[in-house]
Amino acid sequence: MEKKNGIGCRVCHYQEIDSTNIQARRLAEEGAPHGSVIVAEAQTAGRGRHGRSWVSEPGSGLWFSLLLRPDYLPDRASMVTLVAAMAVTKGIRRITGQPAEIKWPNDVVLEGKKVCGILTELNARIERINYIIVGIGINIRRQQFPPELREKATSLEQDQELQIDRNLLLEAVLEEFELYYGQFLQRLDVSLFQEEYEQLLVNRNRQVQVLDPAGDYQGIARGINEKGELLVECGQGLVRVNAGEVSVRGIYGYT
Ligand code: BTN
């Protein structure tokens, strides 16, 4: 998987680490190059969004982080999460044949349940990004989810006959990431894959609740614009929801 440039130029593999995102940050501070990949068999302090933990038992999933060192301004960084969701969804489809879909902006779902979460972390000064860490956790082996997640979470090997090669999956996701990140870099927006993204968007034409610090509201998700904002049709017309600011939830269940 070693490539001279680009995503996967260096792969650091650990049997066990606290969190691949934390390790990526340490390596970034030591000067690790753009495109470095940090992957672990197990994480002892795996992190999810909103300060939650991410259970990452040995061999039960693919836990990894990508280190990016871009030249664009910090206001573009939230679109990298959309690139990652595209890459994971396409990678899963290619390797397993399963109909993975995107729950805007951070999750990938299978039959309405979350199979992957993405945690994008930005280290920046006002006008300059130092680095971005994209943490990706894909549940692979059937696990015992805690009761509060049982209705919401799943893994790729739900069907016990299925045996997924984690290296192949990682390679496929990195290849797809390289492709869509390249498209993003051409225009510094998601317009080159906007239509493809919308085809994979599980929230499309569904009722969603937008959890906005200024007040929650409901509407119907119609798609995304070139900035990767979710377009939600509600009482005030079409509202643009920015990935960095709010969360979106289905009103009849997780999606
Ligand atoms: C979420 O849905 O809350 C995001 C979960 C992100 C989990 C991944 S696993 C690899 C990387 N390392 C971490 O500590 N977190 C991310």
XYZ file of C-alpha atoms and ligand atoms in Angstrom:
271
model
C 0.000 0.000 0.000
C 3.060 2.292 0.157
C 2.729 5.200 -2.253
C 5.285 7.932 -2.837
C 2.803 10.770 -2.564
C -0.700 11.153 -1.405
C -3.021 9.193 0.827
C -1.320 6.143 2.342
C 2.250 7.377 1.632
C 3.065 6.177 5.154
C 1.077 3.623 7.152
C 1.676 3.297 10.916
C 0.090 0.150 12.311
C -0.449 -0.535 16.026
C -1.759 -3.595 17.850
C -3.192 -1.298 20.495
C -3.218 2.462 20.928
C -5.268 4.926 22.980
C -6.862 6.492 19.890
C -5.660 6.680 16.294
C -6.779 10.334 16.228
C -4.650 11.118 19.276
C -1.684 9.216 17.829
C -2.149 11.031 14.507
C -1.946 14.319 16.391
C 1.271 13.243 18.129
C 2.799 12.194 14.801
C 1.611 15.424 13.151
C 3.372 17.453 15.833
C 6.549 15.443 15.087
C 6.268 16.338 11.399
C 4.585 13.266 9.851
C 3.777 13.914 6.162
C 0.459 14.642 4.469
C -1.313 11.387 3.657
C -0.043 9.429 6.686
C -2.431 6.714 7.832
C -2.567 5.532 11.443
C -4.372 2.237 11.951
C -4.893 0.137 15.098
C -6.269 -3.322 15.879
C -7.704 -1.952 19.121
C -8.156 1.422 20.784
C -8.262 1.807 24.555
C -9.642 5.360 24.420
C -11.388 5.515 21.046
C -13.182 8.839 20.659
C -16.502 9.667 19.075
C -18.189 12.972 18.389
C -19.581 15.213 21.114
C -17.050 13.867 23.627
C -18.470 10.345 23.469
C -16.262 7.259 23.535
C -15.998 4.823 20.624
C -15.794 1.145 21.547
C -12.960 -0.423 19.524
C -12.288 -3.974 20.649
C -9.445 -6.028 19.090
C -10.250 -7.195 15.594
C -13.871 -6.029 15.662
C -13.494 -3.195 13.197
C -11.319 -0.974 11.097
C -10.106 1.955 13.198
C -7.875 4.454 11.453
C -7.018 8.111 10.965
C -5.714 10.105 8.008
C -3.437 13.082 8.407
C -3.900 15.903 5.885
C -1.778 19.025 5.513
C -3.734 21.253 3.163
C -3.162 24.761 1.779
C -6.829 25.855 1.749
C -8.519 28.030 4.369
C -10.129 26.575 7.513
C -13.661 27.342 6.250
C -13.273 24.523 3.670
C -12.380 21.856 6.229
C -15.906 20.650 7.040
C -16.204 19.352 3.448
C -13.435 16.830 4.129
C -15.952 14.900 6.243
C -18.177 14.579 3.165
C -15.190 13.310 1.168
C -14.543 10.704 3.874
C -18.188 9.582 3.971
C -18.162 9.160 0.162
C -14.913 7.186 0.357
C -16.163 4.821 3.069
C -19.524 4.267 1.381
C -17.948 3.506 -1.985
C -15.239 1.364 -0.383
C -17.797 -0.744 1.507
C -19.916 -1.156 -1.627
C -16.891 -2.211 -3.682
C -15.490 -4.742 -1.206
C -18.660 -6.198 0.342
C -21.378 -5.489 -2.228
C -23.534 -4.141 0.597
C -25.730 -1.082 -0.061
C -24.048 1.379 2.322
C -25.493 4.894 2.376
C -24.480 8.258 3.827
C -26.206 9.893 6.762
C -25.117 13.488 6.353
C -22.506 14.449 7.316
C -20.599 12.056 9.607
C -22.103 8.581 9.422
C -22.350 5.678 7.008
C -25.358 3.411 7.429
C -26.437 -0.031 6.357
C -30.161 -0.824 6.297
C -30.843 2.241 8.428
C -28.254 1.466 11.120
C -24.898 3.127 11.689
C -21.926 1.058 10.511
C -19.289 3.803 10.468
C -18.620 7.069 12.267
C -16.263 9.842 11.197
C -14.544 12.287 13.537
C -12.785 15.141 11.725
C -10.512 17.298 13.864
C -8.927 20.522 12.775
C -5.753 22.129 14.063
C -5.681 25.668 12.687
C -4.794 29.290 13.247
C -7.202 31.993 12.035
C -6.169 31.949 8.388
C -4.212 28.736 8.149
C -4.745 25.027 8.660
C -1.839 23.294 10.374
C -3.358 19.869 9.813
C -6.614 17.945 9.666
C -7.133 14.509 11.201
C -9.920 12.399 9.769
C -10.763 9.509 12.108
C -12.805 6.679 10.651
C -14.312 3.783 12.603
C -16.008 0.972 10.665
C -17.737 -1.805 12.636
C -16.904 -5.089 10.949
C -17.362 -8.060 13.251
C -20.688 -8.714 14.903
C -20.455 -7.189 18.365
C -22.627 -6.928 21.406
C -23.790 -3.350 21.260
C -25.001 -1.778 24.518
C -28.828 -1.678 24.792
C -29.065 2.024 23.857
C -27.250 1.324 20.542
C -28.866 -1.983 19.593
C -31.522 -0.378 17.401
C -29.087 2.113 15.892
C -25.779 0.339 15.242
C -24.705 -2.560 13.058
C -21.582 -4.149 11.606
C -20.608 -5.314 8.122
C -20.474 -9.011 9.090
C -24.049 -9.192 10.382
C -24.380 -12.091 8.017
C -22.008 -14.541 9.712
C -21.101 -16.166 6.394
C -19.397 -12.957 5.335
C -15.657 -12.580 6.058
C -14.314 -9.179 5.244
C -10.624 -8.644 4.589
C -9.818 -5.500 6.573
C -6.700 -4.724 4.546
C -8.648 -4.807 1.302
C -11.332 -2.597 2.796
C -8.740 -0.108 4.069
C -7.041 -0.041 0.679
C -10.362 0.541 -1.104
C -11.391 3.365 1.254
C -7.999 5.060 0.828
C -8.222 4.790 -2.967
C -11.716 6.263 -2.963
C -10.576 9.002 -0.578
C -7.760 9.913 -2.940
C -10.217 10.130 -5.836
C -12.851 12.296 -4.138
C -10.309 14.414 -2.252
C -8.703 15.160 -5.635
C -12.101 16.262 -6.977
C -12.630 18.419 -3.887
C -9.179 20.046 -4.346
C -9.907 20.964 -7.978
C -12.662 23.394 -6.989
C -12.399 23.519 -3.194
C -16.009 22.434 -3.043
C -17.987 19.221 -3.536
C -19.615 20.148 -6.861
C -17.729 17.477 -8.838
C -19.306 14.676 -6.778
C -22.443 16.417 -5.501
C -24.818 14.332 -7.646
C -23.120 11.057 -6.768
C -23.257 12.018 -3.084
C -26.967 12.773 -3.301
C -27.603 9.330 -4.835
C -26.084 7.815 -1.694
C -27.737 10.185 0.788
C -30.050 8.234 3.088
C -31.631 11.433 4.472
C -32.756 12.583 1.036
C -36.476 13.403 0.903
C -36.853 12.344 4.528
C -38.141 14.288 7.470
C -35.227 15.392 9.660
C -34.787 17.290 12.885
C -32.006 19.861 12.870
C -30.396 20.223 16.281
C -29.347 23.867 16.153
C -27.923 25.683 19.191
C -30.200 28.592 18.199
C -33.276 26.309 18.339
C -34.204 22.926 16.864
C -36.461 22.682 13.819
C -37.832 20.063 11.445
C -37.996 19.845 7.692
C -37.420 17.600 4.700
C -33.812 17.073 3.556
C -33.627 17.667 -0.202
C -29.923 17.255 -0.949
C -26.696 19.212 -0.579
C -25.210 22.282 -2.260
C -21.668 22.727 -3.595
C -20.425 23.708 -0.130
C -21.649 20.417 1.299
C -24.425 22.088 3.265
C -27.611 20.063 3.740
C -30.632 21.707 2.120
C -33.656 21.376 4.367
C -37.111 22.450 3.243
C -39.099 23.875 6.118
C -41.552 26.663 6.974
C -39.050 29.414 6.075
C -38.235 27.848 2.673
C -34.965 26.083 1.870
C -32.530 26.361 4.792
C -28.794 25.638 4.393
C -27.423 23.567 7.253
C -23.653 23.709 7.791
C -21.933 20.449 8.717
C -19.684 22.106 11.298
C -22.486 23.716 13.287
C -25.378 21.359 13.866
C -26.482 17.715 13.954
C -29.323 16.178 12.033
C -31.449 13.319 13.168
C -34.273 11.332 11.561
C -37.582 11.907 13.285
C -38.856 8.339 12.913
C -35.645 6.635 14.011
C -31.902 6.931 13.615
C -32.007 7.879 9.910
C -18.716 9.168 15.816
O -19.578 8.687 15.086
O -18.989 9.597 16.941
C -17.297 9.237 15.290
C -16.540 7.989 15.640
C -15.118 7.994 15.118
C -14.350 6.771 15.570
C -13.000 6.678 14.918
S -12.209 5.126 15.211
C -10.716 5.739 14.552
C -10.571 7.162 15.044
N -9.940 7.194 16.345
C -10.763 7.640 17.292
O -10.472 7.765 18.499
N -11.942 7.941 16.773
C -11.972 7.722 15.332
